[in-house]
Short mmCIF file of C-alpha atoms and ligand atoms in Angstrom, two decimals:
data_model
loop_
_atom_site.label_atom_id
_atom_site.label_comp_id
_atom_site.label_asym_id
_atom_site.label_seq_id
_atom_site.Cartn_x
_atom_site.Cartn_y
_atom_site.Cartn_z
CA UNK A 1 112.56 -15.58 161.14
CA UNK A 2 109.40 -17.21 160.56
CA UNK A 3 108.19 -17.73 157.06
CA UNK A 4 104.92 -16.80 155.82
CA UNK A 5 103.29 -17.97 152.50
CA UNK A 6 99.79 -17.02 151.25
CA UNK A 7 98.15 -16.54 147.92
CA UNK A 8 95.05 -14.73 145.94
CA UNK A 9 93.22 -16.06 143.02
CA UNK A 10 93.56 -13.70 139.93
CA UNK A 11 89.86 -13.73 139.31
CA UNK A 12 89.05 -9.85 139.42
CA UNK A 13 87.00 -7.86 141.72
CA UNK A 14 89.29 -8.19 144.72
CA UNK A 15 86.97 -6.88 147.36
CA UNK A 16 87.41 -5.38 151.22
CA UNK A 17 86.70 -8.98 152.36
CA UNK A 18 90.03 -10.13 150.48
CA UNK A 19 91.85 -7.12 152.03
CA UNK A 20 90.58 -7.40 155.58
CA UNK A 21 90.86 -10.95 155.79
CA UNK A 22 94.14 -11.58 154.15
CA UNK A 23 96.07 -8.63 152.52
CA UNK A 24 96.01 -6.46 155.43
CA UNK A 25 97.74 -9.19 157.38
CA UNK A 26 100.16 -9.64 154.74
CA UNK A 27 101.48 -6.06 155.09
CA UNK A 28 101.41 -6.43 158.83
CA UNK A 29 103.66 -9.35 158.75
CA UNK A 30 106.37 -8.43 156.48
CA UNK A 31 108.65 -6.60 158.97
CA UNK A 32 109.33 -9.26 161.21
CA UNK A 33 108.79 -12.38 158.96
CA UNK A 34 110.18 -13.63 155.77
CA UNK A 35 107.03 -13.41 153.49
CA UNK A 36 106.28 -14.95 150.36
CA UNK A 37 103.16 -13.81 148.54
CA UNK A 38 101.74 -15.66 145.48
CA UNK A 39 99.30 -14.97 142.74
CA UNK A 40 97.60 -18.50 142.44
CA UNK A 41 96.87 -18.52 138.55
CA UNK A 42 96.76 -22.45 138.60
CA UNK A 43 94.02 -22.34 141.10
CA UNK A 44 92.07 -20.07 138.86
CA UNK A 45 91.92 -22.64 135.96
CA UNK A 46 89.99 -25.10 138.27
CA UNK A 47 86.97 -23.00 136.38
CA UNK A 48 86.79 -21.97 133.04
CA UNK A 49 88.97 -18.82 132.12
CA UNK A 50 89.29 -16.60 129.51
CA UNK A 51 93.08 -16.57 128.73
CA UNK A 52 93.35 -12.98 128.05
CA UNK A 53 91.43 -11.84 130.96
CA UNK A 54 93.35 -14.23 133.16
CA UNK A 55 96.60 -12.59 132.22
CA UNK A 56 95.02 -9.10 133.05
CA UNK A 57 93.83 -10.54 136.26
CA UNK A 58 97.31 -11.83 137.35
CA UNK A 59 98.79 -8.30 136.83
CA UNK A 60 95.69 -6.70 138.44
CA UNK A 61 96.38 -8.79 141.66
CA UNK A 62 100.02 -8.38 141.43
CA UNK A 63 99.62 -4.45 141.43
CA UNK A 64 97.13 -4.61 144.32
CA UNK A 65 99.47 -6.54 146.41
CA UNK A 66 101.98 -3.66 145.89
CA UNK A 67 99.37 -1.03 146.16
CA UNK A 68 98.13 -2.30 149.66
CA UNK A 69 101.71 -1.92 150.93
CA UNK A 70 103.40 -5.21 150.10
CA UNK A 71 107.21 -4.12 149.68
CA UNK A 72 109.22 -6.20 147.32
CA UNK A 73 112.26 -5.23 149.17
CA UNK A 74 110.85 -7.07 152.05
CA UNK A 75 108.55 -9.79 150.55
CA UNK A 76 108.77 -12.22 147.64
CA UNK A 77 105.95 -11.78 145.10
CA UNK A 78 105.45 -14.04 142.19
CA UNK A 79 103.11 -15.82 140.20
CA UNK A 80 102.40 -19.55 140.77
CA UNK A 81 102.87 -21.06 137.30
CA UNK A 82 106.26 -19.39 137.15
CA UNK A 83 107.46 -22.05 139.72
CA UNK A 84 107.16 -25.64 138.54
CA UNK A 85 107.47 -27.06 142.03
CA UNK A 86 103.89 -26.30 142.97
CA UNK A 87 102.71 -28.65 140.29
CA UNK A 88 105.37 -31.19 141.14
CA UNK A 89 104.48 -31.11 144.78
CA UNK A 90 100.98 -31.26 144.27
CA UNK A 91 101.33 -34.53 142.44
CA UNK A 92 103.26 -36.01 145.22
CA UNK A 93 100.71 -34.87 148.01
CA UNK A 94 97.84 -36.07 145.50
CA UNK A 95 99.24 -39.39 146.18
CA UNK A 96 99.26 -39.18 149.91
CA UNK A 97 95.74 -38.03 150.19
CA UNK A 98 92.30 -39.67 150.21
CA UNK A 99 89.25 -39.12 148.07
CA UNK A 100 87.29 -39.37 151.13
CA UNK A 101 88.96 -36.35 152.88
CA UNK A 102 88.77 -34.31 149.71
CA UNK A 103 85.19 -35.07 149.32
CA UNK A 104 84.59 -33.50 152.87
CA UNK A 105 86.08 -30.22 151.80
CA UNK A 106 82.92 -27.88 151.95
CA UNK A 107 84.07 -25.53 149.25
CA UNK A 108 84.26 -28.28 146.88
CA UNK A 109 80.82 -29.62 147.95
CA UNK A 110 79.27 -26.08 147.42
CA UNK A 111 80.90 -25.58 144.06
CA UNK A 112 79.92 -29.14 142.65
CA UNK A 113 76.43 -29.07 144.28
CA UNK A 114 73.77 -30.32 141.79
CA UNK A 115 76.30 -31.41 139.18
CA UNK A 116 76.41 -34.78 138.01
CA UNK A 117 80.36 -34.41 137.56
CA UNK A 118 82.70 -31.79 138.75
CA UNK A 119 86.23 -30.78 137.16
CA UNK A 120 88.87 -33.12 138.77
CA UNK A 121 90.89 -29.82 139.54
CA UNK A 122 88.22 -28.45 141.60
CA UNK A 123 88.29 -31.70 143.76
CA UNK A 124 92.11 -31.67 144.06
CA UNK A 125 92.28 -28.03 144.38
CA UNK A 126 93.02 -28.23 148.36
CA UNK A 127 96.11 -30.47 147.53
CA UNK A 128 97.64 -27.88 145.27
CA UNK A 129 97.04 -25.13 147.89
CA UNK A 130 98.66 -27.60 150.43
CA UNK A 131 101.76 -27.91 148.02
CA UNK A 132 101.82 -24.08 147.63
CA UNK A 133 102.35 -23.80 151.51
CA UNK A 134 104.51 -26.90 152.09
CA UNK A 135 106.98 -26.01 149.33
CA UNK A 136 108.32 -22.91 151.04
CA UNK A 137 108.68 -24.66 154.53
CA UNK A 138 106.00 -22.20 155.79
CA UNK A 139 105.44 -21.63 159.44
CA UNK A 140 102.47 -19.18 159.01
CA UNK A 141 99.59 -18.96 156.56
CA UNK A 142 97.63 -15.55 156.85
CA UNK A 143 93.91 -15.98 155.44
CA UNK A 144 90.34 -15.68 155.94
CA UNK A 145 88.10 -18.00 157.76
CA UNK A 146 86.87 -19.68 154.39
CA UNK A 147 90.40 -21.30 154.28
CA UNK A 148 90.28 -22.90 157.68
CA UNK A 149 89.40 -26.19 156.43
CA UNK A 150 92.04 -26.28 153.46
CA UNK A 151 94.81 -25.42 156.11
CA UNK A 152 93.70 -28.23 158.41
CA UNK A 153 93.93 -30.39 155.41
CA UNK A 154 97.64 -29.06 154.60
CA UNK A 155 98.36 -29.92 158.19
CA UNK A 156 96.96 -33.48 157.94
CA UNK A 157 98.90 -34.02 154.72
CA UNK A 158 102.15 -32.79 156.14
CA UNK A 159 101.88 -34.92 159.33
CA UNK A 160 100.98 -37.85 157.46
CA UNK A 161 104.02 -37.90 155.16
CA UNK A 162 106.27 -36.74 158.16
CA UNK A 163 104.89 -40.06 160.14
CA UNK A 164 106.31 -42.19 157.09
CA UNK A 165 109.27 -40.01 155.92
CA UNK A 166 110.53 -37.77 159.09
CA UNK A 167 111.48 -34.42 158.51
CA UNK A 168 109.94 -33.79 155.05
CA UNK A 169 107.61 -30.73 155.78
CA UNK A 170 107.37 -28.03 158.11
CA UNK A 171 103.83 -28.32 159.82
CA UNK A 172 102.22 -24.67 159.18
CA UNK A 173 99.63 -22.72 161.43
CA UNK A 174 96.86 -20.65 159.80
CA UNK A 175 96.48 -17.08 160.90
CA UNK A 176 92.98 -15.48 161.09
CA UNK A 177 91.90 -12.06 162.14
CA UNK A 178 89.44 -11.60 164.67
CA UNK A 179 87.54 -8.94 163.01
CA UNK A 180 88.12 -9.37 159.27
CA UNK A 181 88.45 -12.93 158.98
CA UNK A 182 84.68 -13.34 157.50
CA UNK A 183 83.23 -10.35 155.67
CA UNK A 184 79.84 -10.79 154.80
CA UNK A 185 77.96 -9.85 151.57
CA UNK A 186 76.26 -6.31 152.05
CA UNK A 187 73.16 -7.16 150.30
CA UNK A 188 72.80 -10.45 152.39
CA UNK A 189 74.72 -10.90 155.42
CA UNK A 190 74.14 -14.65 155.69
CA UNK A 191 76.60 -15.20 152.81
CA UNK A 192 80.37 -14.24 152.78
CA UNK A 193 81.43 -11.34 150.52
CA UNK A 194 82.50 -12.91 147.16
CA UNK A 195 84.18 -12.16 143.87
CA UNK A 196 81.86 -13.78 141.98
CA UNK A 197 78.34 -12.69 143.19
CA UNK A 198 76.33 -11.13 140.48
CA UNK A 199 75.15 -8.08 142.45
CA UNK A 200 77.99 -5.64 142.33
CA UNK A 201 76.60 -3.87 145.48
CA UNK A 202 77.13 -7.13 147.58
CA UNK A 203 80.89 -6.16 147.65
CA UNK A 204 83.04 -3.24 147.90
CA UNK A 205 86.17 -4.01 145.29
CA UNK A 206 89.13 -2.36 146.32
CA UNK A 207 89.49 -0.36 143.02
CA UNK A 208 85.69 0.81 143.41
CA UNK A 209 85.10 4.76 142.79
CA UNK A 210 83.75 6.79 145.79
CA UNK A 211 80.37 7.18 144.15
CA UNK A 212 79.95 3.29 143.75
CA UNK A 213 81.20 2.70 147.49
CA UNK A 214 78.61 5.16 148.75
CA UNK A 215 75.85 3.48 146.78
CA UNK A 216 76.78 -0.05 148.06
CA UNK A 217 77.28 0.93 151.68
CA UNK A 218 73.98 3.17 151.63
CA UNK A 219 72.05 0.04 150.19
CA UNK A 220 73.50 -2.60 152.63
CA UNK A 221 70.96 -4.57 154.41
CA UNK A 222 70.57 -3.93 158.21
CA UNK A 223 67.51 -4.43 160.39
CA UNK A 224 64.66 -2.54 161.89
CA UNK A 225 65.74 -1.95 165.26
CA UNK A 226 67.89 0.95 164.81
CA UNK A 227 70.66 0.13 167.41
CA UNK A 228 74.25 0.07 166.50
CA UNK A 229 75.66 -3.06 168.51
CA UNK A 230 77.60 -6.00 167.43
CA UNK A 231 75.34 -9.13 167.41
CA UNK A 232 76.31 -11.36 164.80
CA UNK A 233 73.46 -13.75 165.18
CA UNK A 234 70.51 -11.30 165.76
CA UNK A 235 71.80 -8.32 163.88
CA UNK A 236 74.11 -9.66 161.23
CA UNK A 237 73.95 -6.75 158.82
CA UNK A 238 74.93 -3.96 161.14
CA UNK A 239 77.52 -6.44 162.82
CA UNK A 240 79.20 -6.91 159.40
CA UNK A 241 79.38 -3.03 158.77
CA UNK A 242 80.79 -2.43 162.46
CA UNK A 243 83.46 -4.98 161.71
CA UNK A 244 84.29 -3.50 158.53
CA UNK A 245 84.41 0.02 160.08
CA UNK A 246 86.46 -1.34 162.83
CA UNK A 247 89.16 -2.93 160.98
CA UNK A 248 89.54 -0.02 158.43
CA UNK A 249 89.57 2.52 161.01
CA UNK A 250 91.56 0.58 163.55
CA UNK A 251 89.05 1.36 166.27
CA UNK A 252 87.71 -1.16 168.72
CA UNK A 253 84.08 -2.10 168.01
CA UNK A 254 83.24 -1.29 171.59
CA UNK A 255 84.30 2.24 170.90
CA UNK A 256 82.31 2.38 167.79
CA UNK A 257 79.13 1.20 169.71
CA UNK A 258 79.74 4.02 172.13
CA UNK A 259 80.21 6.62 169.47
CA UNK A 260 77.10 5.76 167.67
CA UNK A 261 74.93 5.39 170.88
CA UNK A 262 71.56 6.92 170.21
CA UNK A 263 72.44 7.64 166.53
CA UNK A 264 70.73 6.21 163.56
CA UNK A 265 71.99 3.81 160.88
CA UNK A 266 71.96 6.58 158.31
CA UNK A 267 74.71 8.58 160.20
CA UNK A 268 76.74 5.47 160.91
CA UNK A 269 76.53 4.65 157.18
CA UNK A 270 77.59 8.33 156.22
CA UNK A 271 80.81 7.85 158.35
CA UNK A 272 81.44 4.40 157.21
CA UNK A 273 81.41 5.81 153.45
CA UNK A 274 84.11 8.39 154.40
CA UNK A 275 86.32 5.80 156.41
CA UNK A 276 85.86 3.25 153.38
CA UNK A 277 86.77 5.84 150.79
CA UNK A 278 89.74 7.29 152.73
CA UNK A 279 91.20 3.92 153.23
CA UNK A 280 90.67 2.83 149.40
CA UNK A 281 91.65 5.98 147.65
CA UNK A 282 95.33 5.86 148.14
CA UNK A 283 95.34 1.94 147.14
CA UNK A 284 93.45 2.91 144.03
CA UNK A 285 95.76 5.72 143.16
CA UNK A 286 98.90 3.58 143.76
CA UNK A 287 97.56 0.71 141.81
CA UNK A 288 97.23 3.09 138.56
CA UNK A 289 100.59 4.26 138.97
CA UNK A 290 102.06 0.75 138.88
CA UNK A 291 99.64 -1.37 137.12
CA UNK A 292 101.14 -0.90 133.62
CA UNK A 293 104.68 -0.17 134.54
CA UNK A 294 107.79 -2.30 133.71
CA UNK A 295 108.60 -2.25 137.36
CA UNK A 296 105.91 -4.47 138.37
CA UNK A 297 107.27 -7.23 135.57
CA UNK A 298 110.76 -7.03 137.20
CA UNK A 299 109.33 -7.50 140.51
CA UNK A 300 107.21 -10.68 139.17
CA UNK A 301 110.52 -12.00 137.41
CA UNK A 302 112.67 -11.45 140.32
CA UNK A 303 110.05 -12.88 142.82
CA UNK A 304 109.72 -16.00 140.75
CA UNK A 305 113.62 -16.60 140.51
CA UNK A 306 113.71 -16.28 144.53
CA UNK A 307 110.75 -18.58 145.12
CA UNK A 308 112.20 -21.13 142.57
CA UNK A 309 115.53 -21.22 144.60
CA UNK A 310 113.58 -22.11 147.81
CA UNK A 311 111.34 -24.54 145.85
CA UNK A 312 113.99 -26.52 144.44
CA UNK A 313 115.45 -27.20 147.73
CA UNK A 314 112.42 -28.35 149.03
CA UNK A 315 111.75 -30.70 146.11
CA UNK A 316 115.29 -32.26 146.38
CA UNK A 317 114.45 -33.20 150.02
CA UNK A 318 111.12 -34.46 149.16
CA UNK A 319 112.37 -36.65 146.19
CA UNK A 320 115.06 -38.07 148.27
CA UNK A 321 112.81 -38.90 151.13
CA UNK A 322 110.09 -40.56 148.64
CA UNK A 323 112.82 -42.40 146.74
CA UNK A 324 111.98 -40.41 143.37
CA UNK A 325 114.45 -39.84 140.63
CA UNK A 326 118.05 -40.54 140.40
P1 TYM B 1 90.77 -16.32 147.52
O1 TYM B 1 91.48 -15.70 146.31
O2 TYM B 1 89.27 -16.61 147.22
O3 TYM B 1 90.74 -15.31 148.51
C1 TYM B 1 91.95 -14.60 148.93
C2 TYM B 1 92.14 -14.18 150.58
O4 TYM B 1 90.91 -13.73 151.02
C3 TYM B 1 90.15 -14.31 151.93
N1 TYM B 1 88.89 -13.85 151.71
C4 TYM B 1 88.01 -13.33 152.78
N2 TYM B 1 88.15 -12.76 154.09
C5 TYM B 1 87.30 -12.37 154.81
N3 TYM B 1 86.10 -12.22 154.46
C6 TYM B 1 85.63 -12.65 153.09
N4 TYM B 1 84.38 -12.49 152.64
C7 TYM B 1 86.80 -13.24 152.24
N5 TYM B 1 86.77 -13.87 150.89
C8 TYM B 1 87.93 -14.26 150.81
C9 TYM B 1 90.54 -15.66 151.78
O5 TYM B 1 90.34 -16.51 152.98
C10 TYM B 1 92.06 -15.59 151.34
O6 TYM B 1 92.71 -15.74 152.35
N6 TYM B 1 92.49 -20.91 147.99
C11 TYM B 1 92.84 -19.61 148.31
C12 TYM B 1 94.10 -19.13 147.56
C13 TYM B 1 95.38 -20.11 147.81
C14 TYM B 1 96.08 -20.08 149.14
C15 TYM B 1 97.13 -20.81 148.83
C16 TYM B 1 95.84 -19.17 150.36
C17 TYM B 1 95.68 -20.92 147.08
N7 TYM B 1 97.10 -21.40 147.67
C18 TYM B 1 98.10 -20.99 149.95
C19 TYM B 1 96.86 -19.41 151.18
C20 TYM B 1 98.06 -20.48 151.10
C21 TYM B 1 91.74 -18.76 147.73
O7 TYM B 1 90.85 -19.07 146.70
O8 TYM B 1 91.58 -17.70 148.26
#
């Protein structure tokens, strides 16, 4: 069975972009892959965090993993900082990376724009991400499009190390969905939907109540020509809503275009509200059931143990190949 690894940062406001780009794939893959899903808390501290809130967000993401359908009987679910191998391998990979390639990462460029100096962790963030992936001999990494450049860097690092020390790493492939890979902000479809945007109506969070979902969708930016058609370049707002509708309802975009021929944006949006509420309500209900349960803690503890077992084997090989330790 091929091995899958992916992670989500515990920063609150997990939204339908995260769901449609990543989490939905996590669930689909677990029947015929060996899946490892991580809550990447060490990535979260690349920007300032309130310790209490961070702890809560770790458990929120863990509960959301289960609420969307990740099955701990099939998949390993754990918290990154519970497995020391991530930090250990990250250092080894840091020593195989170049400042030039890290400076070219667009996410780093965006986050450090107009700042005289940026936190080092923000700069080396993609190396830690590569360590996450390579630590588990991962074959497939399901992610949204915004992580493409980081996956490429991970592949480059693995290939570079293998060139020097053959057989050290498995070179992984990214897995991107066609329609969910880049969900845009509802208030500005030129930007991707993000957890940190100030306007809460720019996103639909997985735990939003129906009234909030309705408000955000009805307010979503469209255009003035009134035709429901996928045209990302000229009609980015309605194209984004079509993508969301298509993935949530598992209906091809072409069928939706036919269904809404001659109809207005108002009708389309009303139906999208219904589809979204129907998709998110069971997730919210399941989340409430498990978020404060002892079961959640047990799953994370068991998950860390299983992950650590795999990680130790990889680190043993890595240290041997690099000549580290006794
Ligand atoms: P994060 O926490 O920002 O996002 C989690 C996942 O959601 C995807 N995503 C989106 N997909 C579609 N449309 C959007 N608007 C959208 N916004 C986010 C992301 O691509 C991601 O798959 N660096 C990663 C976390 C990470 C990781 C890893 C992922 C750390 N180590 C190892 C895979 C493998 C991140 O910040 O994701």
